[in-house]
PDB file of C-alpha atoms in Angstrom:
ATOM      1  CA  UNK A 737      25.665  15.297   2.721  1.00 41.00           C
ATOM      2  CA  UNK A 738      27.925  13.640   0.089  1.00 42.00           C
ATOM      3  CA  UNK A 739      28.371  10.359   2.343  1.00 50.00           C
ATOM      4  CA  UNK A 740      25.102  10.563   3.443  1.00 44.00           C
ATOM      5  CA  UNK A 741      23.712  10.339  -0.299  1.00 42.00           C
ATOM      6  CA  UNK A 742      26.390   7.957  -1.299  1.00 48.00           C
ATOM      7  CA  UNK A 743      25.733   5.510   1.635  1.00 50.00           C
ATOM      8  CA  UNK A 744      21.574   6.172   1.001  1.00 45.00           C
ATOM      9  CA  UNK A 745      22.454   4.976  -2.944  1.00 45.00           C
ATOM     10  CA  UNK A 746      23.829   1.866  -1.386  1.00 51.00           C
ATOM     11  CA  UNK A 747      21.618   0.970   0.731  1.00 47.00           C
ATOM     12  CA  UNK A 748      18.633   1.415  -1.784  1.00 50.00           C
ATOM     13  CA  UNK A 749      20.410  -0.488  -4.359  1.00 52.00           C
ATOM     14  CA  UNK A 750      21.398  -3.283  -1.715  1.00 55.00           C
ATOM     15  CA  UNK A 751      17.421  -3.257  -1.371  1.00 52.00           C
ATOM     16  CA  UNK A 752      16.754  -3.329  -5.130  1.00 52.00           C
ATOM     17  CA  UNK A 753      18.759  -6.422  -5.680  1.00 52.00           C
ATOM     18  CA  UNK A 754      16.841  -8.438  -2.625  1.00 53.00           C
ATOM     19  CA  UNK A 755      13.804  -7.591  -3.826  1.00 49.00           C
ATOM     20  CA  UNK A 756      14.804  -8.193  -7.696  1.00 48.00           C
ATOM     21  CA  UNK A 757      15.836 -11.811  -6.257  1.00 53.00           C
ATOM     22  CA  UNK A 758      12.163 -12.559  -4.684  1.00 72.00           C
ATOM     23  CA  UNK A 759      10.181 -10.509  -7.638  1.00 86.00           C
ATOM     24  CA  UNK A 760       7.077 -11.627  -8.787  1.00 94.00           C
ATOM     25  CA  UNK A 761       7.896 -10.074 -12.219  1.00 96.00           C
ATOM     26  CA  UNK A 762      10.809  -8.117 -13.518  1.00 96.00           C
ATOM     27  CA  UNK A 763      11.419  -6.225 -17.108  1.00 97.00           C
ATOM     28  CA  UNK A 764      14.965  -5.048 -17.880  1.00 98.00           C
ATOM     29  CA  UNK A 765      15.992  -3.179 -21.234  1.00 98.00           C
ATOM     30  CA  UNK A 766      18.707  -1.718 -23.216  1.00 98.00           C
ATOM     31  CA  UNK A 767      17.691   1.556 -24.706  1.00 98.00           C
ATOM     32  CA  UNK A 768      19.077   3.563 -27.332  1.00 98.00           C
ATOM     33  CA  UNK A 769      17.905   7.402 -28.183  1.00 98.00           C
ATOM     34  CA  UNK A 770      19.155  10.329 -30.484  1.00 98.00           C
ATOM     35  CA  UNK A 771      18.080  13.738 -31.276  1.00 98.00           C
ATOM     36  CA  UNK A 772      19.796  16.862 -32.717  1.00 98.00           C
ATOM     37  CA  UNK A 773      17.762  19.807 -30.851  1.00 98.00           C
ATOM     38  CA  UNK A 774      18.853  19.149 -26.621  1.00 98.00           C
ATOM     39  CA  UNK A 775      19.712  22.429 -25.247  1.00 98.00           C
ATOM     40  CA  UNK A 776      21.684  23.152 -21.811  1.00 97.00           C
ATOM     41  CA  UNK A 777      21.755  26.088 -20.063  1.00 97.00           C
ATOM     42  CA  UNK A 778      23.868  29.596 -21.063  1.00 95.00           C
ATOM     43  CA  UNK A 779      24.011  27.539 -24.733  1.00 96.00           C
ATOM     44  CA  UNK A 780      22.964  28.508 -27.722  1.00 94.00           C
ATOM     45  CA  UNK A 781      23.634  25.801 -29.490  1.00 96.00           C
ATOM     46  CA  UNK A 782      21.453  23.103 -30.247  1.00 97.00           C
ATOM     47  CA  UNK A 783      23.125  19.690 -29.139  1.00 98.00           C
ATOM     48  CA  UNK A 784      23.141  16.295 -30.821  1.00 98.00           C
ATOM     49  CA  UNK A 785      22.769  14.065 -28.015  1.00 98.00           C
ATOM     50  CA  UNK A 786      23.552   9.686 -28.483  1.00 98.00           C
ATOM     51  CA  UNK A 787      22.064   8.734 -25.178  1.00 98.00           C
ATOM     52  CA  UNK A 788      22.381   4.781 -24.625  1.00 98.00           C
ATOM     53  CA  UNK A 789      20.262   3.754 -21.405  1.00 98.00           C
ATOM     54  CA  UNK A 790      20.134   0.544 -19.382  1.00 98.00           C
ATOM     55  CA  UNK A 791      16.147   0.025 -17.075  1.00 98.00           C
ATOM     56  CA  UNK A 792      15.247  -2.863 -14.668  1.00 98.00           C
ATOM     57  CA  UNK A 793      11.736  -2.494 -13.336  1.00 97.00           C
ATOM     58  CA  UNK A 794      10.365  -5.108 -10.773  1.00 97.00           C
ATOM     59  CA  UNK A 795       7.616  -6.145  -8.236  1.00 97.00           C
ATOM     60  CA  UNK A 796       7.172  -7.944  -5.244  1.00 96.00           C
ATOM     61  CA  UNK A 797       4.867  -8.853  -3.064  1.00 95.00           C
ATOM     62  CA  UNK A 798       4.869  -5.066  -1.112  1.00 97.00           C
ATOM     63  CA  UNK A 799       5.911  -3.227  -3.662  1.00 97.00           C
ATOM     64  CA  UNK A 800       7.802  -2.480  -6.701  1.00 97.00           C
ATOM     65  CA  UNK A 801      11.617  -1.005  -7.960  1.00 97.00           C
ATOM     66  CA  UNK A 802      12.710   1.327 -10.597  1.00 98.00           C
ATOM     67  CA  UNK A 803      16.501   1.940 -11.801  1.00 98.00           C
ATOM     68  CA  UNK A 804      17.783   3.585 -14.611  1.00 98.00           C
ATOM     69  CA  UNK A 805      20.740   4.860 -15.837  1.00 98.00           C
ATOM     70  CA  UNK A 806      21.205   7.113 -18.903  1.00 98.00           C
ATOM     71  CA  UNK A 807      24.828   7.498 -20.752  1.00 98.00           C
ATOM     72  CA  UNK A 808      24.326  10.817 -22.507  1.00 98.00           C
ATOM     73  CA  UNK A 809      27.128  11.328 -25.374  1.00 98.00           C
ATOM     74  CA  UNK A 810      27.036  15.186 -26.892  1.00 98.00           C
ATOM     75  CA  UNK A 811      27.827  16.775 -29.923  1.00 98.00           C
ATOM     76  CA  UNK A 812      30.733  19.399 -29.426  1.00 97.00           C
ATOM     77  CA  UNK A 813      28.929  21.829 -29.536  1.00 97.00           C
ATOM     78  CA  UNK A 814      28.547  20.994 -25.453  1.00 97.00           C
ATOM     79  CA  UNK A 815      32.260  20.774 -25.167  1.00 97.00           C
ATOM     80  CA  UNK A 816      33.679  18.493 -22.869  1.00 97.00           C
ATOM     81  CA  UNK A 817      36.144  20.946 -20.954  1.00 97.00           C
ATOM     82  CA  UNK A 818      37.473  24.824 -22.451  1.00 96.00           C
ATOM     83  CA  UNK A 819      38.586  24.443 -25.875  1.00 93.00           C
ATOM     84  CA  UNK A 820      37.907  20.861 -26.468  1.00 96.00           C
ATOM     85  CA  UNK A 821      36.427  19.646 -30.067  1.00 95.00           C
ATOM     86  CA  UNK A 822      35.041  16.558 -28.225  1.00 97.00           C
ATOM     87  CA  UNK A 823      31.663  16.505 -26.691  1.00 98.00           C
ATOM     88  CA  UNK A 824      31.012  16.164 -23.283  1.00 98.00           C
ATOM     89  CA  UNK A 825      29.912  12.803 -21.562  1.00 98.00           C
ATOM     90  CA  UNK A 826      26.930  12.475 -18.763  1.00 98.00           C
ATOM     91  CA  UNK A 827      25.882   9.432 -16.606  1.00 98.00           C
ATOM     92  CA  UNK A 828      22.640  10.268 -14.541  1.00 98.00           C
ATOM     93  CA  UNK A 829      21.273   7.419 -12.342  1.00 98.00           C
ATOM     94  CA  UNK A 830      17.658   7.245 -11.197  1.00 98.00           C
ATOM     95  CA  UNK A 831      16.086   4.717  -8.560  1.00 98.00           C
ATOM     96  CA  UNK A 832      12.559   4.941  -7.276  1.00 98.00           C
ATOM     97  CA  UNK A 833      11.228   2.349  -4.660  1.00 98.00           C
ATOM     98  CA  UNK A 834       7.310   2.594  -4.003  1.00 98.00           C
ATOM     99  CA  UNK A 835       6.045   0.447  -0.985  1.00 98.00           C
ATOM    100  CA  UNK A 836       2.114  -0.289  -1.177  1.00 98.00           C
ATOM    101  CA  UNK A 837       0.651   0.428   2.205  1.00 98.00           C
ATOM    102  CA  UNK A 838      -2.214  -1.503   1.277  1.00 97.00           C
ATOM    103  CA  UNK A 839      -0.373  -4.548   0.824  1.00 96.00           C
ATOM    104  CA  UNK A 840       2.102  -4.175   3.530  1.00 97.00           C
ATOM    105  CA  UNK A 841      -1.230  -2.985   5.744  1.00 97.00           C
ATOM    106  CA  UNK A 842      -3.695  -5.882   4.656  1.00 96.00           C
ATOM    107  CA  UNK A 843      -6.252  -2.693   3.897  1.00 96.00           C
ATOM    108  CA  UNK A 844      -8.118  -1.672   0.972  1.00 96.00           C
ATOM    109  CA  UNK A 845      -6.654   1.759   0.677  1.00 97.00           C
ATOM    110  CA  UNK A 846      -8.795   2.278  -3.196  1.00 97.00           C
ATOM    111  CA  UNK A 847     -10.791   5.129  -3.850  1.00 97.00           C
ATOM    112  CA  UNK A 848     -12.504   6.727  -6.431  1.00 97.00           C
ATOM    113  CA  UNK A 849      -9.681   6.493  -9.869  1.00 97.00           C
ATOM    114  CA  UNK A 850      -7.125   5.128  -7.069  1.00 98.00           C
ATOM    115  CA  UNK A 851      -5.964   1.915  -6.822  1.00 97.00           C
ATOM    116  CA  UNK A 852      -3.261   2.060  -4.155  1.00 98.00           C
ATOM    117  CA  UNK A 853      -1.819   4.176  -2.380  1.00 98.00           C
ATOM    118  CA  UNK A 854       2.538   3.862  -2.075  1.00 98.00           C
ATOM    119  CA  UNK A 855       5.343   5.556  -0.317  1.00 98.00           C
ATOM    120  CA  UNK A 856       7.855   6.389  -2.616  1.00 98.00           C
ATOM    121  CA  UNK A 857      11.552   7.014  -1.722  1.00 98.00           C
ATOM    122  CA  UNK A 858      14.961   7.113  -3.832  1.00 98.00           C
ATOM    123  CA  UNK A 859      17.977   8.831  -5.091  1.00 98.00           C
ATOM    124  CA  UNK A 860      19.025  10.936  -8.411  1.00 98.00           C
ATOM    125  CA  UNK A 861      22.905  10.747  -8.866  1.00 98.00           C
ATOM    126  CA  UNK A 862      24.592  12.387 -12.072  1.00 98.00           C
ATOM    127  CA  UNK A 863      28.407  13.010 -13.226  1.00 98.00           C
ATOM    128  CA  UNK A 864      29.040  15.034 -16.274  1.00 98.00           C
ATOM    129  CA  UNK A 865      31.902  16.219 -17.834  1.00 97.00           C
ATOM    130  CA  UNK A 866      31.630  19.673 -19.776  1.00 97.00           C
ATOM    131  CA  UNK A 867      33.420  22.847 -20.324  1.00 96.00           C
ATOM    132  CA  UNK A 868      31.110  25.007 -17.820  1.00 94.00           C
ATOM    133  CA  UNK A 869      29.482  23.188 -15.177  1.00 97.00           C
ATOM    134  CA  UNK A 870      30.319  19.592 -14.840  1.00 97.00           C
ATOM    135  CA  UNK A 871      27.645  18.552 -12.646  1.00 97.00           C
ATOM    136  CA  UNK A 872      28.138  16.472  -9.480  1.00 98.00           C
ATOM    137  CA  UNK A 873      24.450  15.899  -8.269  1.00 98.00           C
ATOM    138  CA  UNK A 874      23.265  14.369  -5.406  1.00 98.00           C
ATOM    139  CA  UNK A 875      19.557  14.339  -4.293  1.00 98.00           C
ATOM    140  CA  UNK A 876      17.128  11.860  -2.111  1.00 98.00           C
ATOM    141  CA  UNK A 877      13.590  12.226  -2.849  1.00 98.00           C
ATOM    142  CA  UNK A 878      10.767  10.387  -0.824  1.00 98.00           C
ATOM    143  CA  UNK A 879       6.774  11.081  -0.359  1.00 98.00           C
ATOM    144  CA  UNK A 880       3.432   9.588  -1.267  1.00 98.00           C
ATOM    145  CA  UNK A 881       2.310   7.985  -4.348  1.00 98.00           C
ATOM    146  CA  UNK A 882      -1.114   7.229  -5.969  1.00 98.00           C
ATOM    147  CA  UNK A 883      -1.388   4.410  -8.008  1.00 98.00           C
ATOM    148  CA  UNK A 884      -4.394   5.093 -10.574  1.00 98.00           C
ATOM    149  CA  UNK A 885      -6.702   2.337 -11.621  1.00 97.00           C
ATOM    150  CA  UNK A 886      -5.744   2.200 -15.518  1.00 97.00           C
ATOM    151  CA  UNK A 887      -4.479  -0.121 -17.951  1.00 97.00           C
ATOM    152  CA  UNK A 888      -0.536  -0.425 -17.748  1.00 96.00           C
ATOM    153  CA  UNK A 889       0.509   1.838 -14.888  1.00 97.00           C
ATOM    154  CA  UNK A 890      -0.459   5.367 -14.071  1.00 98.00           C
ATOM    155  CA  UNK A 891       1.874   6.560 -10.658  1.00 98.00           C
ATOM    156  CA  UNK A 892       1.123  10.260  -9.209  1.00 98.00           C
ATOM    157  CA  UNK A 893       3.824  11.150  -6.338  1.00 98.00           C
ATOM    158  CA  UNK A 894       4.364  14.273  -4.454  1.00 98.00           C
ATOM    159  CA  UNK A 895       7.638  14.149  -3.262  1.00 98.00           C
ATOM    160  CA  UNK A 896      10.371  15.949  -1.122  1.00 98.00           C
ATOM    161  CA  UNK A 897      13.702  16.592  -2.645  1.00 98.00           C
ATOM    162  CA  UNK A 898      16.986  16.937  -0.585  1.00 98.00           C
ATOM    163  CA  UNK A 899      19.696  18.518  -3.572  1.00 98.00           C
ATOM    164  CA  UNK A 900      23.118  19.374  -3.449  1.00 98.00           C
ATOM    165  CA  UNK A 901      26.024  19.776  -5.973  1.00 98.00           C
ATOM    166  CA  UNK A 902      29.620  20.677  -6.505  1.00 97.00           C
ATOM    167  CA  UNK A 903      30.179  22.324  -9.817  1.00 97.00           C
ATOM    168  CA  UNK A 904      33.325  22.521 -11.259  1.00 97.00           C
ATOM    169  CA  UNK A 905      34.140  25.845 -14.401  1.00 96.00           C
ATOM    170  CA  UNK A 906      37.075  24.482 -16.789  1.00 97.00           C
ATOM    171  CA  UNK A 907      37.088  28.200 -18.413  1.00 96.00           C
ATOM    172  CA  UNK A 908      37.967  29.732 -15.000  1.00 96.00           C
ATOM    173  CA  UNK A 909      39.319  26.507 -13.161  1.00 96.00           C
ATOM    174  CA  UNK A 910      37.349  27.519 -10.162  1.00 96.00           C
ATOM    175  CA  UNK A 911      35.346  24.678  -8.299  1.00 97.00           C
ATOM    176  CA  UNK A 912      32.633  25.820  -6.119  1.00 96.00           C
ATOM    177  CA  UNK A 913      32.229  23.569  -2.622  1.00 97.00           C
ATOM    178  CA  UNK A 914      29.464  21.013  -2.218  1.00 98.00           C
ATOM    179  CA  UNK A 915      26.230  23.393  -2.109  1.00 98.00           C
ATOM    180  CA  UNK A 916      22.999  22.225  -0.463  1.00 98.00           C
ATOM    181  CA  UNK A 917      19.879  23.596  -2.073  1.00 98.00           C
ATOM    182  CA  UNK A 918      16.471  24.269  -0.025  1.00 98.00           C
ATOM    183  CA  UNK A 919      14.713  21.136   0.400  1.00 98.00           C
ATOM    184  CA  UNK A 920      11.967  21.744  -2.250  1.00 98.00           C
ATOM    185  CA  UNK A 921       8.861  19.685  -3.822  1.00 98.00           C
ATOM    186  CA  UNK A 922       8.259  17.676  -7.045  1.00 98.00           C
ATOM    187  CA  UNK A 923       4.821  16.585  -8.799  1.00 98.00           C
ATOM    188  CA  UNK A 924       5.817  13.880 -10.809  1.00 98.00           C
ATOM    189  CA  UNK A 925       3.569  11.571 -12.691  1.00 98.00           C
ATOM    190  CA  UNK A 926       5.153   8.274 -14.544  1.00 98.00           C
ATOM    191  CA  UNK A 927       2.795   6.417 -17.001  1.00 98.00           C
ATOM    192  CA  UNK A 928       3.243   3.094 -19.675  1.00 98.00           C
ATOM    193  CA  UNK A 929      -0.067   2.508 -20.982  1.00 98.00           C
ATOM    194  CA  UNK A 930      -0.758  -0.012 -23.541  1.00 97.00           C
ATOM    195  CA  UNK A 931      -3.313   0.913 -26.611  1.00 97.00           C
ATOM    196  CA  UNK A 932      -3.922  -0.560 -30.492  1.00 96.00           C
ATOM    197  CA  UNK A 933      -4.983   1.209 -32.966  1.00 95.00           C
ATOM    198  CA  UNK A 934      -4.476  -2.130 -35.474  1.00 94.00           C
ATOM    199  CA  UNK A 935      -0.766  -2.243 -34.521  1.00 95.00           C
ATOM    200  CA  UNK A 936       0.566  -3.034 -30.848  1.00 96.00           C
ATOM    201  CA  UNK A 937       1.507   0.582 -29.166  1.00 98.00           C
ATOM    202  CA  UNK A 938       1.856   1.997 -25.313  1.00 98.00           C
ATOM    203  CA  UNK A 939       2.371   5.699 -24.821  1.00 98.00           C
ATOM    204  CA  UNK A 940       4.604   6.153 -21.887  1.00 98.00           C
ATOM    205  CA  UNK A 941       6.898   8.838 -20.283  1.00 98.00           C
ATOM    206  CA  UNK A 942       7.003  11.095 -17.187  1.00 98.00           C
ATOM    207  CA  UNK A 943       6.157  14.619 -15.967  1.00 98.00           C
ATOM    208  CA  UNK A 944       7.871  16.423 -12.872  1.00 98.00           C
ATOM    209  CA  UNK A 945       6.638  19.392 -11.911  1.00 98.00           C
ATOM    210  CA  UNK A 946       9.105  21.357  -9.670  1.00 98.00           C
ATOM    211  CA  UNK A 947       9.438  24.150  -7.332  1.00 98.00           C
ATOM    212  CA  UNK A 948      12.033  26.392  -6.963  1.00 98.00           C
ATOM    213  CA  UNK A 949      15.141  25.337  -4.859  1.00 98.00           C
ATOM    214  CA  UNK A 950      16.029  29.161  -3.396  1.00 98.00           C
ATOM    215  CA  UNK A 951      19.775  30.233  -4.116  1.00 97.00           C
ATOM    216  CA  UNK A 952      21.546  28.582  -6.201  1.00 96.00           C
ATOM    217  CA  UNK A 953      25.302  27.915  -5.847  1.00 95.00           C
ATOM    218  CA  UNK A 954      26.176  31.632  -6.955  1.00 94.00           C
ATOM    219  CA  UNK A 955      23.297  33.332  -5.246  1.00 95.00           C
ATOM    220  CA  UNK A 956      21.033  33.581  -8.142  1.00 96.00           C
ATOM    221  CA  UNK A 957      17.397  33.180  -8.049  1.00 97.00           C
ATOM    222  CA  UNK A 958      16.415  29.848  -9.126  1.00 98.00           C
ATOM    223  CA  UNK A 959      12.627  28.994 -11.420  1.00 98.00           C
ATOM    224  CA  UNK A 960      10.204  26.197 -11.290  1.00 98.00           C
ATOM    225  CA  UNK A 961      10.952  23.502 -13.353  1.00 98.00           C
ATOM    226  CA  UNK A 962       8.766  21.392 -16.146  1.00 98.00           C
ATOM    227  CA  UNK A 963       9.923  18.370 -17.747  1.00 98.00           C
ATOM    228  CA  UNK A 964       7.957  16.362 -19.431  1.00 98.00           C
ATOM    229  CA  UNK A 965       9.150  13.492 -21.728  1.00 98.00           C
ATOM    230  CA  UNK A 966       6.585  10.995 -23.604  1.00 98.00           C
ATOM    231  CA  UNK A 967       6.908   8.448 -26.239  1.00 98.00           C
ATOM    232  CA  UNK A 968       4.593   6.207 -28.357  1.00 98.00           C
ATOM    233  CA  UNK A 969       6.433   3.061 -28.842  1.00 98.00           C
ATOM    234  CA  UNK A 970       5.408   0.445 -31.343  1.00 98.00           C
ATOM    235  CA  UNK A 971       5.931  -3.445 -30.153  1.00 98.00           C
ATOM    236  CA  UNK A 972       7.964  -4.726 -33.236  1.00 97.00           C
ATOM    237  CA  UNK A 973       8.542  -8.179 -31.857  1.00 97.00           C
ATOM    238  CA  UNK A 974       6.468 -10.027 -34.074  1.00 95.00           C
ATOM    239  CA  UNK A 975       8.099  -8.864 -37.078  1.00 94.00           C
ATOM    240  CA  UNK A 976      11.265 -10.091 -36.583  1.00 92.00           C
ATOM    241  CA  UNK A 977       9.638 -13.864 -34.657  1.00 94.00           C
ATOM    242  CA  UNK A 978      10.879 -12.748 -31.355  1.00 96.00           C
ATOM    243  CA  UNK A 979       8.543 -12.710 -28.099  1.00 96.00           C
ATOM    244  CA  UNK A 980       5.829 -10.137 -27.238  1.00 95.00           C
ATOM    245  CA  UNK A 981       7.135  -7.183 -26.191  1.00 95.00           C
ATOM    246  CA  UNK A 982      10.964  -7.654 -26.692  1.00 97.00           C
ATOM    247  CA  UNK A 983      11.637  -5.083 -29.600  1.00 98.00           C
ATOM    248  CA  UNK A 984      10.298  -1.969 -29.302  1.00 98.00           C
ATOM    249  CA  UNK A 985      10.788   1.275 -31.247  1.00 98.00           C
ATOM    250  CA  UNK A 986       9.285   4.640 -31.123  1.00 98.00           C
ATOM    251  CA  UNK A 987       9.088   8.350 -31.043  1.00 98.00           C
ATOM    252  CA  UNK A 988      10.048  10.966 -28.318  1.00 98.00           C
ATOM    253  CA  UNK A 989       9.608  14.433 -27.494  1.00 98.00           C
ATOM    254  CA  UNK A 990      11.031  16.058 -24.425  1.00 98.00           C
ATOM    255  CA  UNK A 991       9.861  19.678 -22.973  1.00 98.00           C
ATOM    256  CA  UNK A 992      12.285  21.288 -20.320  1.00 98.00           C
ATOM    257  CA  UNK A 993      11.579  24.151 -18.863  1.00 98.00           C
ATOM    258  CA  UNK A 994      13.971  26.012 -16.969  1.00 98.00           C
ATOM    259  CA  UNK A 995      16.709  23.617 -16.999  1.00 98.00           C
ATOM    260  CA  UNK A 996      17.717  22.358 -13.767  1.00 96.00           C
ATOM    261  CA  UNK A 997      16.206  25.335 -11.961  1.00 97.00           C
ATOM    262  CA  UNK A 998      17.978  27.956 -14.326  1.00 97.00           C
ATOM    263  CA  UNK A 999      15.409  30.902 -15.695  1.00 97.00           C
ATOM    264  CA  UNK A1000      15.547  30.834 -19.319  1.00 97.00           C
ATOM    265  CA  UNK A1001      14.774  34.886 -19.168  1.00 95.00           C
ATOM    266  CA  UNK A1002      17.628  36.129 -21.481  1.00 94.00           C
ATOM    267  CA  UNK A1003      19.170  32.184 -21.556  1.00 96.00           C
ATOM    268  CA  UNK A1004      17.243  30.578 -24.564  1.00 93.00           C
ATOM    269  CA  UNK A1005      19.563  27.268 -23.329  1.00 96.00           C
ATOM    270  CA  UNK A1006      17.236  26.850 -20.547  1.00 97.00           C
ATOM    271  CA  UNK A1007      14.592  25.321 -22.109  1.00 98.00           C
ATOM    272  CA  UNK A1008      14.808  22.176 -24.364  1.00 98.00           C
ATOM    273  CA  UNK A1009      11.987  20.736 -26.824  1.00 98.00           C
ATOM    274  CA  UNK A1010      13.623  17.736 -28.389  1.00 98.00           C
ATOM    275  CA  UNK A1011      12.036  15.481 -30.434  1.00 98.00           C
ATOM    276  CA  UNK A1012      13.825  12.243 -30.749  1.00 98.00           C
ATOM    277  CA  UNK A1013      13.583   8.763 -32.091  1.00 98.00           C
ATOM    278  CA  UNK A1014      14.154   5.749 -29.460  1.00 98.00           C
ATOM    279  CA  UNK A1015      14.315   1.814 -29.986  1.00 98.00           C
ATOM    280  CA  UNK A1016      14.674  -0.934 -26.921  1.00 98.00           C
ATOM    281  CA  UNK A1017      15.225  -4.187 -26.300  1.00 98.00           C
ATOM    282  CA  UNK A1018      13.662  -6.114 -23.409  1.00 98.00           C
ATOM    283  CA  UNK A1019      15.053  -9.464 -21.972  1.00 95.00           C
TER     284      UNK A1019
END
């Protein structure tokens, strides 16, 4: 399943860059976001997270990319192995590629609040290094999109999610073989829509919505999952003479229920609401 993913990744990134090459319009960013209340799962601690992020989003004449990687720097208070003052380190990559059947088809495929209709299909790959877990996860998600008829971009996708990972316990030094999880659904909605209330603002974020996964690695029970993260972001270009939509800064507030599948009965860890402040710049 590993080589599987790993050769999938390559593939679809292979894919992203020919299609970046012949895009009819691109937007990449550097991102920068901190917050003092992330939680993770059998902690009690709240967790000062420095998360620095790099995004490329682009469309072509079928279709469109999304890629996104997140550097996530913690507090020690999520310790980066058994007895360590420093804080662990995280890299999670996301890519998303949504073909339009309409435009590969020719066919007006709109209805109703729909403008399209897409077939979505792309990876989630994450290393971590922490005291307790120190993720290794792998996962290929694919299934039909909606593309709603609103200002910016409003994408609803129902997809199918193929998980696996290979935890590793620094307190016990015990590392638990690559584990596949049930193949299991996600509702996810992604959104960046523009508004002005006098000043130049978009309210954008995501929402998955996700079913259990059956047994997890040590035959425990694992719980739906919500995640939803939003921000209101303020274009601050103009003040400082640079190009529309170039600067931006913002707030944030994520809500995670059930960590990565993990109950939060009796594990207050499991669930994270994190506000946070975010700034970007676009090139």
């Amino acid at each position: 399943m590993s080589q599987l993913v790993t050769r999938t990744a390559v593939v679809l990134l292979a894919s992203c860059t020919c299609a970046a090459q012949a895009a009819d319009w691109s937007d990449t960013s550097i991102g920068y976001r901190y917050g003092t209340r992330f939680a993770e799962p059998f902690n009690n601690s709240d967790i000062t997270k420095n998360i620095v992020n790099l995004s490329h989003v682009s469309g072509y004449k079928y279709g469109k990319n999304f890629f996104n990687v997140d550097f996530l720097m913690s507090s020690d208070d999520d310790p980066s192995s058994a007895g360590a003052a420093s804080g662990a380190h995280e890299a999670y990559v996301v890519y998303r590629h949504t073909l339009d059947l309409g435009k590969v088809s020719g066919a007006n495929l709109a209805f109703g609040p729909v403008r399209g209709v897409g077939a979505t299909l792309g990876f989630d790959y994450n290393s971590k290094t922490d005291a307790g877990y120190n993720s290794k996860k792998r996962m290929v998600v694919a299934g039909p999109t909606l593309m709603m008829d609103v200002p910016g971009f409003l994408d609803v996708s129902l997809l199918a999610l193929w998980e696996s990972n290979a935890p590793f316990n620094t307190y016990t030094n015990v590392a638990t073989p690559r584990y596949r999880y049930d193949t299991h659904a996600m509702l996810t909605a992604a959104w960046g829509i523009p508004f002005n209330i006098g000043i130049p603002l978009s309210f954008e974020g995501y929402a998955n919505f996700i079913a259990k996964k059956g047994k997890d690695e040590f035959g425990g029970d694992t719980a739906r999952e919500t995640n939803i993260d939003m921000q209101v972001m303020y274009d601050a270009s103009a003040v400082v003479g640079a190009a529309k939509n170039t600067f931006k800064i913002g707030v944030e507030y994520q809500y995670w229920k059930n960590k990565f599948g993990n109950s939060d009965k009796n594990n207050p860890g499991a669930t994270a609401r994190t506000p946070m402040v975010r700034a970007e710049y676009h090139f």
